[in-house]
Amino acid sequence: MVKSKSQNPLEKLLNQISGPWTMYILCVLDKNGSLRFGDLRRQVEGISPKVLTDRLRMLEAIGIVHRDYNPTIPPQVSYALTDRGKELSQPLYQLYDLATQWYGEVIEEDGVQTPHTPSAF
Amino acid sequence: MVKSKSQNPLEKLLNQISGPWTMYILCVLDKNGSLRFGDLRRQVEGISPKVLTDRLRMLEAIGIVHRDYNPTIPPQVSYALTDRGKELSQPLYQLYDLATQWYGEVIEEDGVQTPHTPSAF
DNA sequence: CGGTATCCGTGTTGATACTG
DNA sequence: CAGTATCAACACGGATACCG
């Protein structure tokens, strides 16, 4: 997401979970538990398959998301948060609270529904 | 840092505080309390004035950093964290802990000293 | 001292079309 | 269904040089 010097672990993590779509994807996964690629794509309205794949691969690489591949025909692949992924929720809640305090409520754009999930984000 | 759709407050905040230098700057300010532009620049070794200004303006805009301008000759401008900025430390600590657990300790690069401040980050 | 102006390189996003 | 391939657009980072 940025190569950047002086990359401490925190900065690295922040670089990874920030940027377009990523948080939104985590949010949707947190809310729904486990979703297949297509469903995920439908929930994250407007994302292109390429970008969704990129984000999922990245999240998988850092152990935040688990990819479950079933080589049936047609193939079924589903994604869910790992334990690490769920651990993230805790501190993110607090950041979310601060962010909401500061910026106020979500501003909807071009039809993308922002979740407002009470139990997560 | 990215224009991005589906920008909820959390995503917005994360987008802003992540990216090169930003966390490092916050960290240095948290450690030192208040610094003049030149001192800050010296502490954040390798940053260009443009980028430092960009980050500071951004952090100021979201109320995380306070800019104190003294029109003396030569002018003196110092920067410090606002209360909001200090509030951020709390949740960031937790993220820092997770990040450190996951990625292990800091890897030093090209002479930039990563702070390891015990009291902050 | 504390910046701004300008410019370039590059990474990353994102559409669209196609495939096993 | 679950992606890859390809390509264009663009913002962003960063270097250098200059200004009040």
mmCIF file of C-alpha atoms (C1' of nucleotides) in Angstrom:
data_model
loop_
_atom_site.group_PDB
_atom_site.id
_atom_site.type_symbol
_atom_site.label_atom_id
_atom_site.label_comp_id
_atom_site.label_asym_id
_atom_site.label_seq_id
_atom_site.Cartn_x
_atom_site.Cartn_y
_atom_site.Cartn_z
ATOM 1 C CA MET A 1 0.000 0.000 0.000
ATOM 2 C CA VAL A 2 3.038 2.186 0.246
ATOM 3 C CA LYS A 3 6.617 1.083 0.502
ATOM 4 C CA SER A 4 7.775 3.745 2.936
ATOM 5 C CA LYS A 5 10.793 3.974 5.151
ATOM 6 C CA SER A 6 10.748 3.902 8.929
ATOM 7 C CA GLN A 7 8.184 1.123 8.875
ATOM 8 C CA ASN A 8 7.487 0.018 12.399
ATOM 9 C CA PRO A 9 4.974 -2.783 12.946
ATOM 10 C CA LEU A 10 2.169 -0.399 13.763
ATOM 11 C CA GLU A 11 2.728 1.662 10.670
ATOM 12 C CA LYS A 12 2.881 -1.503 8.645
ATOM 13 C CA LEU A 13 -0.389 -2.769 10.041
ATOM 14 C CA LEU A 14 -2.075 0.584 9.533
ATOM 15 C CA ASN A 15 -0.826 0.760 5.982
ATOM 16 C CA GLN A 16 -2.354 -2.594 5.345
ATOM 17 C CA ILE A 17 -5.754 -2.207 6.880
ATOM 18 C CA SER A 18 -6.279 1.292 5.602
ATOM 19 C CA GLY A 19 -6.834 2.292 2.042
ATOM 20 C CA PRO A 20 -9.928 1.885 -0.067
ATOM 21 C CA TRP A 21 -12.310 -1.006 0.593
ATOM 22 C CA THR A 22 -10.186 -2.866 3.119
ATOM 23 C CA MET A 23 -11.970 -1.774 6.254
ATOM 24 C CA TYR A 24 -15.260 -2.167 4.545
ATOM 25 C CA ILE A 25 -14.454 -5.748 3.631
ATOM 26 C CA LEU A 26 -13.373 -6.541 7.178
ATOM 27 C CA CYS A 27 -16.546 -4.979 8.406
ATOM 28 C CA VAL A 28 -18.727 -7.053 6.127
ATOM 29 C CA LEU A 29 -16.898 -10.223 7.069
ATOM 30 C CA ASP A 30 -17.182 -9.401 10.734
ATOM 31 C CA LYS A 31 -20.896 -8.900 10.339
ATOM 32 C CA ASN A 32 -21.627 -11.924 8.178
ATOM 33 C CA GLY A 33 -19.151 -14.440 9.476
ATOM 34 C CA SER A 34 -18.288 -16.230 6.267
ATOM 35 C CA LEU A 35 -18.981 -15.295 2.695
ATOM 36 C CA ARG A 36 -18.289 -16.639 -0.745
ATOM 37 C CA PHE A 37 -16.451 -14.473 -3.217
ATOM 38 C CA GLY A 38 -19.530 -13.545 -5.160
ATOM 39 C CA ASP A 39 -21.586 -12.732 -2.086
ATOM 40 C CA LEU A 40 -18.784 -10.663 -0.693
ATOM 41 C CA ARG A 41 -18.534 -8.851 -3.968
ATOM 42 C CA ARG A 42 -22.240 -8.122 -3.917
ATOM 43 C CA GLN A 43 -22.072 -6.819 -0.357
ATOM 44 C CA VAL A 44 -19.137 -4.582 -1.142
ATOM 45 C CA GLU A 45 -21.021 -2.834 -3.854
ATOM 46 C CA GLY A 46 -18.968 -1.278 -6.589
ATOM 47 C CA ILE A 47 -15.703 -3.079 -5.995
ATOM 48 C CA SER A 48 -14.023 -4.675 -8.980
ATOM 49 C CA PRO A 49 -13.066 -8.355 -8.795
ATOM 50 C CA LYS A 50 -9.431 -7.486 -9.167
ATOM 51 C CA VAL A 51 -9.350 -5.127 -6.226
ATOM 52 C CA LEU A 52 -11.414 -7.484 -4.098
ATOM 53 C CA THR A 53 -8.979 -10.264 -4.869
ATOM 54 C CA ASP A 54 -6.018 -8.025 -4.096
ATOM 55 C CA ARG A 55 -7.430 -7.060 -0.719
ATOM 56 C CA LEU A 56 -8.384 -10.588 0.196
ATOM 57 C CA ARG A 57 -4.949 -11.905 -0.741
ATOM 58 C CA MET A 58 -3.318 -9.219 1.336
ATOM 59 C CA LEU A 59 -5.556 -9.831 4.314
ATOM 60 C CA GLU A 60 -4.941 -13.530 3.968
ATOM 61 C CA ALA A 61 -1.190 -12.967 3.806
ATOM 62 C CA ILE A 62 -1.171 -11.124 7.103
ATOM 63 C CA GLY A 63 -3.389 -13.709 8.698
ATOM 64 C CA ILE A 64 -6.491 -11.637 9.145
ATOM 65 C CA VAL A 65 -8.707 -13.488 6.748
ATOM 66 C CA HIS A 66 -9.015 -17.189 6.071
ATOM 67 C CA ARG A 67 -9.636 -18.526 2.592
ATOM 68 C CA ASP A 68 -11.546 -21.764 2.336
ATOM 69 C CA TYR A 69 -11.236 -23.364 -1.063
ATOM 70 C CA ASN A 70 -13.531 -26.155 -2.167
ATOM 71 C CA PRO A 71 -12.597 -27.629 -5.547
ATOM 72 C CA THR A 72 -16.097 -28.661 -6.434
ATOM 73 C CA ILE A 73 -17.643 -27.852 -9.772
ATOM 74 C CA PRO A 74 -18.316 -25.053 -9.804
ATOM 75 C CA PRO A 75 -15.660 -24.193 -7.232
ATOM 76 C CA GLN A 76 -16.669 -22.672 -3.939
ATOM 77 C CA VAL A 77 -14.419 -20.315 -2.097
ATOM 78 C CA SER A 78 -15.414 -18.616 1.092
ATOM 79 C CA TYR A 79 -13.744 -16.085 3.276
ATOM 80 C CA ALA A 80 -13.944 -15.418 6.982
ATOM 81 C CA LEU A 81 -12.051 -13.545 9.648
ATOM 82 C CA THR A 82 -9.385 -15.482 11.497
ATOM 83 C CA ASP A 83 -8.883 -15.136 15.242
ATOM 84 C CA ARG A 84 -6.388 -12.423 14.498
ATOM 85 C CA GLY A 85 -8.957 -10.700 12.418
ATOM 86 C CA LYS A 86 -11.374 -10.748 15.316
ATOM 87 C CA GLU A 87 -8.700 -9.511 17.696
ATOM 88 C CA LEU A 88 -8.398 -6.465 15.508
ATOM 89 C CA SER A 89 -11.995 -5.512 16.178
ATOM 90 C CA GLN A 90 -11.291 -4.558 19.770
ATOM 91 C CA PRO A 91 -8.917 -1.641 19.214
ATOM 92 C CA LEU A 92 -10.658 -0.745 15.989
ATOM 93 C CA TYR A 93 -13.869 -0.238 17.916
ATOM 94 C CA GLN A 94 -12.188 2.449 19.942
ATOM 95 C CA LEU A 95 -10.746 4.120 16.912
ATOM 96 C CA TYR A 96 -14.159 3.902 15.377
ATOM 97 C CA ASP A 97 -15.675 5.652 18.340
ATOM 98 C CA LEU A 98 -13.131 8.429 18.187
ATOM 99 C CA ALA A 99 -13.507 8.747 14.464
ATOM 100 C CA THR A 100 -17.277 8.937 14.720
ATOM 101 C CA GLN A 101 -17.090 11.506 17.488
ATOM 102 C CA TRP A 102 -14.797 13.633 15.383
ATOM 103 C CA TYR A 103 -16.264 13.270 11.955
ATOM 104 C CA GLY A 104 -19.851 12.701 12.919
ATOM 105 C CA GLU A 105 -21.975 10.118 11.236
ATOM 106 C CA VAL A 106 -21.274 8.373 8.006
ATOM 107 C CA ILE A 107 -21.867 10.263 4.827
ATOM 108 C CA GLU A 108 -23.380 8.018 2.206
ATOM 109 C CA GLU A 109 -21.885 8.205 -1.250
ATOM 110 C CA ASP A 110 -23.113 6.948 -4.584
ATOM 111 C CA GLY A 111 -25.364 4.274 -3.185
ATOM 112 C CA VAL A 112 -22.815 2.400 -1.156
ATOM 113 C CA GLN A 113 -24.503 1.403 2.037
ATOM 114 C CA THR A 114 -22.271 1.907 5.018
ATOM 115 C CA PRO A 115 -23.114 -0.748 7.565
ATOM 116 C CA HIS A 116 -23.755 0.928 10.901
ATOM 117 C CA THR A 117 -23.549 -2.515 12.406
ATOM 118 C CA PRO A 118 -24.126 -2.090 16.118
ATOM 119 C CA SER A 119 -22.153 -5.192 16.999
ATOM 120 C CA ALA A 120 -19.224 -4.466 14.742
ATOM 121 C CA PHE A 121 -17.897 -1.149 13.500
ATOM 122 C CA MET B 1 -4.005 9.624 0.873
ATOM 123 C CA VAL B 2 -6.445 7.981 -1.465
ATOM 124 C CA LYS B 3 -9.749 9.348 -2.582
ATOM 125 C CA SER B 4 -11.719 6.130 -2.209
ATOM 126 C CA LYS B 5 -15.416 5.436 -2.107
ATOM 127 C CA SER B 6 -17.342 3.990 0.834
ATOM 128 C CA GLN B 7 -15.440 6.210 3.230
ATOM 129 C CA ASN B 8 -16.775 5.680 6.701
ATOM 130 C CA PRO B 9 -15.227 7.709 9.520
ATOM 131 C CA LEU B 10 -12.958 4.902 10.623
ATOM 132 C CA GLU B 11 -11.637 4.336 7.140
ATOM 133 C CA LYS B 12 -11.107 8.043 6.793
ATOM 134 C CA LEU B 13 -9.159 8.240 10.021
ATOM 135 C CA LEU B 14 -7.068 5.209 9.156
ATOM 136 C CA ASN B 15 -6.330 6.576 5.720
ATOM 137 C CA GLN B 16 -5.071 9.719 7.313
ATOM 138 C CA ILE B 17 -2.903 8.391 10.087
ATOM 139 C CA SER B 18 -1.367 5.673 7.985
ATOM 140 C CA GLY B 19 1.020 6.164 5.145
ATOM 141 C CA PRO B 20 4.669 7.112 5.248
ATOM 142 C CA TRP B 21 5.970 9.290 8.088
ATOM 143 C CA THR B 22 2.661 10.138 9.699
ATOM 144 C CA MET B 23 2.831 7.707 12.589
ATOM 145 C CA TYR B 24 6.444 8.508 13.069
ATOM 146 C CA ILE B 25 5.705 12.199 13.345
ATOM 147 C CA LEU B 26 2.943 11.585 15.865
ATOM 148 C CA CYS B 27 5.267 9.380 17.775
ATOM 149 C CA VAL B 28 8.005 12.002 17.907
ATOM 150 C CA LEU B 29 5.550 14.685 18.967
ATOM 151 C CA ASP B 30 4.119 12.421 21.619
ATOM 152 C CA LYS B 31 7.571 11.808 22.970
ATOM 153 C CA ASN B 32 8.873 15.363 22.833
ATOM 154 C CA GLY B 33 5.749 17.332 23.594
ATOM 155 C CA SER B 34 6.331 20.342 21.380
ATOM 156 C CA LEU B 35 8.787 20.885 18.575
ATOM 157 C CA ARG B 36 9.672 23.565 16.106
ATOM 158 C CA PHE B 37 9.564 22.770 12.427
ATOM 159 C CA GLY B 38 13.298 22.460 12.084
ATOM 160 C CA ASP B 39 13.700 20.296 15.155
ATOM 161 C CA LEU B 40 10.884 18.067 14.035
ATOM 162 C CA ARG B 41 12.487 17.794 10.656
ATOM 163 C CA ARG B 42 15.760 16.792 12.236
ATOM 164 C CA GLN B 43 14.096 14.160 14.407
ATOM 165 C CA VAL B 44 12.228 12.692 11.482
ATOM 166 C CA GLU B 45 15.406 12.046 9.619
ATOM 167 C CA GLY B 46 15.155 11.926 5.858
ATOM 168 C CA ILE B 47 11.785 13.579 5.431
ATOM 169 C CA SER B 48 11.539 16.369 2.885
ATOM 170 C CA PRO B 49 10.122 19.732 3.958
ATOM 171 C CA LYS B 50 7.256 19.358 1.567
ATOM 172 C CA VAL B 51 6.123 16.055 2.921
ATOM 173 C CA LEU B 52 6.585 17.179 6.510
ATOM 174 C CA THR B 53 4.461 20.225 5.797
ATOM 175 C CA ASP B 54 1.838 18.106 4.064
ATOM 176 C CA ARG B 55 1.572 15.757 7.012
ATOM 177 C CA LEU B 56 1.474 18.521 9.562
ATOM 178 C CA ARG B 57 -1.215 20.403 7.658
ATOM 179 C CA MET B 58 -3.245 17.242 7.396
ATOM 180 C CA LEU B 59 -2.852 16.400 11.055
ATOM 181 C CA GLU B 60 -3.726 19.966 11.924
ATOM 182 C CA ALA B 61 -6.801 19.833 9.719
ATOM 183 C CA ILE B 62 -8.181 16.827 11.544
ATOM 184 C CA GLY B 63 -7.376 18.346 14.893
ATOM 185 C CA ILE B 64 -4.637 15.993 15.958
ATOM 186 C CA VAL B 65 -1.799 18.475 15.931
ATOM 187 C CA HIS B 66 -1.700 22.085 17.009
ATOM 188 C CA ARG B 67 0.343 24.665 15.145
ATOM 189 C CA ASP B 68 1.702 27.559 17.157
ATOM 190 C CA TYR B 69 2.869 30.424 14.997
ATOM 191 C CA ASN B 70 5.016 33.190 16.401
ATOM 192 C CA PRO B 71 5.640 36.009 13.914
ATOM 193 C CA THR B 72 8.979 36.968 15.362
ATOM 194 C CA ILE B 73 12.037 37.491 13.233
ATOM 195 C CA PRO B 74 13.010 34.888 12.426
ATOM 196 C CA PRO B 75 9.566 33.313 12.772
ATOM 197 C CA GLN B 76 9.035 30.496 15.213
ATOM 198 C CA VAL B 77 6.498 27.798 14.566
ATOM 199 C CA SER B 78 6.039 24.868 16.874
ATOM 200 C CA TYR B 79 3.869 21.814 16.742
ATOM 201 C CA ALA B 80 2.335 19.691 19.446
ATOM 202 C CA LEU B 81 -0.336 17.072 19.850
ATOM 203 C CA THR B 82 -3.795 18.302 20.731
ATOM 204 C CA ASP B 83 -5.977 16.499 23.241
ATOM 205 C CA ARG B 84 -7.435 14.584 20.361
ATOM 206 C CA GLY B 85 -3.983 13.601 19.339
ATOM 207 C CA LYS B 86 -3.333 12.234 22.783
ATOM 208 C CA GLU B 87 -6.639 10.389 22.798
ATOM 209 C CA LEU B 88 -5.459 8.531 19.761
ATOM 210 C CA SER B 89 -2.614 6.999 21.718
ATOM 211 C CA GLN B 90 -4.919 4.758 23.703
ATOM 212 C CA PRO B 91 -6.333 2.608 20.918
ATOM 213 C CA LEU B 92 -3.128 2.871 18.969
ATOM 214 C CA TYR B 93 -1.317 1.237 21.866
ATOM 215 C CA GLN B 94 -3.453 -1.824 21.465
ATOM 216 C CA LEU B 95 -2.961 -1.926 17.737
ATOM 217 C CA TYR B 96 0.714 -1.501 18.380
ATOM 218 C CA ASP B 97 0.706 -4.464 20.721
ATOM 219 C CA LEU B 98 -1.080 -6.632 18.205
ATOM 220 C CA ALA B 99 1.161 -5.469 15.403
ATOM 221 C CA THR B 100 4.260 -6.187 17.436
ATOM 222 C CA GLN B 101 3.001 -9.616 18.409
ATOM 223 C CA TRP B 102 2.316 -10.425 14.789
ATOM 224 C CA TYR B 103 5.260 -8.907 13.046
ATOM 225 C CA GLY B 104 7.792 -9.206 15.793
ATOM 226 C CA GLU B 105 10.152 -6.443 16.684
ATOM 227 C CA VAL B 106 11.007 -3.400 14.636
ATOM 228 C CA ILE B 107 13.425 -3.791 11.797
ATOM 229 C CA GLU B 108 15.740 -0.822 11.588
ATOM 230 C CA GLU B 109 16.333 0.617 8.164
ATOM 231 C CA ASP B 110 18.820 3.103 6.788
ATOM 232 C CA GLY B 111 19.662 4.674 10.095
ATOM 233 C CA VAL B 112 16.201 5.832 11.028
ATOM 234 C CA GLN B 113 15.852 5.222 14.722
ATOM 235 C CA THR B 114 12.501 3.759 15.542
ATOM 236 C CA PRO B 115 11.545 5.120 18.911
ATOM 237 C CA HIS B 116 10.498 2.193 21.113
ATOM 238 C CA THR B 117 9.192 4.783 23.494
ATOM 239 C CA PRO B 118 7.888 2.836 26.439
ATOM 240 C CA SER B 119 5.308 5.449 27.317
ATOM 241 C CA ALA B 120 4.043 5.976 23.822
ATOM 242 C CA PHE B 121 3.858 3.586 20.882
ATOM 243 C "C1'" DC C 1 13.596 29.992 9.946
ATOM 244 C "C1'" DG C 2 9.771 27.895 7.933
ATOM 245 C "C1'" DG C 3 8.119 26.994 4.535
ATOM 246 C "C1'" DT C 4 6.193 27.008 -1.087
ATOM 247 C "C1'" DA C 5 6.801 25.888 -6.171
ATOM 248 C "C1'" DT C 6 7.707 22.734 -9.518
ATOM 249 C "C1'" DC C 7 8.597 18.537 -11.505
ATOM 250 C "C1'" DC C 8 9.137 13.689 -12.223
ATOM 251 C "C1'" DG C 9 8.756 8.601 -11.261
ATOM 252 C "C1'" DT C 10 6.144 5.145 -9.807
ATOM 253 C "C1'" DG C 11 2.664 2.545 -7.471
ATOM 254 C "C1'" DT C 12 -1.911 1.684 -7.145
ATOM 255 C "C1'" DT C 13 -6.539 1.982 -8.313
ATOM 256 C "C1'" DG C 14 -10.017 0.664 -11.142
ATOM 257 C "C1'" DA C 15 -12.702 -0.823 -15.813
ATOM 258 C "C1'" DT C 16 -13.281 -4.107 -18.859
ATOM 259 C "C1'" DA C 17 -12.759 -8.376 -20.959
ATOM 260 C "C1'" DC C 18 -11.630 -12.921 -20.720
ATOM 261 C "C1'" DT C 19 -10.765 -17.981 -18.629
ATOM 262 C "C1'" DG C 20 -10.459 -22.865 -16.067
ATOM 263 C "C1'" DC D 1 -18.111 -19.357 -9.896
ATOM 264 C "C1'" DA D 2 -13.979 -17.285 -8.832
ATOM 265 C "C1'" DG D 3 -11.013 -15.277 -10.311
ATOM 266 C "C1'" DT D 4 -6.705 -13.399 -14.015
ATOM 267 C "C1'" DA D 5 -4.953 -10.300 -17.799
ATOM 268 C "C1'" DT D 6 -4.372 -6.085 -19.614
ATOM 269 C "C1'" DC D 7 -4.317 -1.300 -19.792
ATOM 270 C "C1'" DA D 8 -5.224 3.553 -18.689
ATOM 271 C "C1'" DA D 9 -5.531 7.314 -15.282
ATOM 272 C "C1'" DC D 10 -4.085 9.436 -11.557
ATOM 273 C "C1'" DA D 11 -2.701 10.630 -7.166
ATOM 274 C "C1'" DC D 12 0.962 10.489 -4.173
ATOM 275 C "C1'" DG D 13 5.704 10.548 -2.578
ATOM 276 C "C1'" DG D 14 9.903 12.604 -2.854
ATOM 277 C "C1'" DA D 15 14.012 15.686 -4.676
ATOM 278 C "C1'" DT D 16 15.508 20.026 -5.571
ATOM 279 C "C1'" DA D 17 15.360 24.838 -5.791
ATOM 280 C "C1'" DC D 18 13.720 29.015 -4.349
ATOM 281 C "C1'" DC D 19 11.060 32.847 -1.232
ATOM 282 C "C1'" DG D 20 9.399 36.173 2.787
#
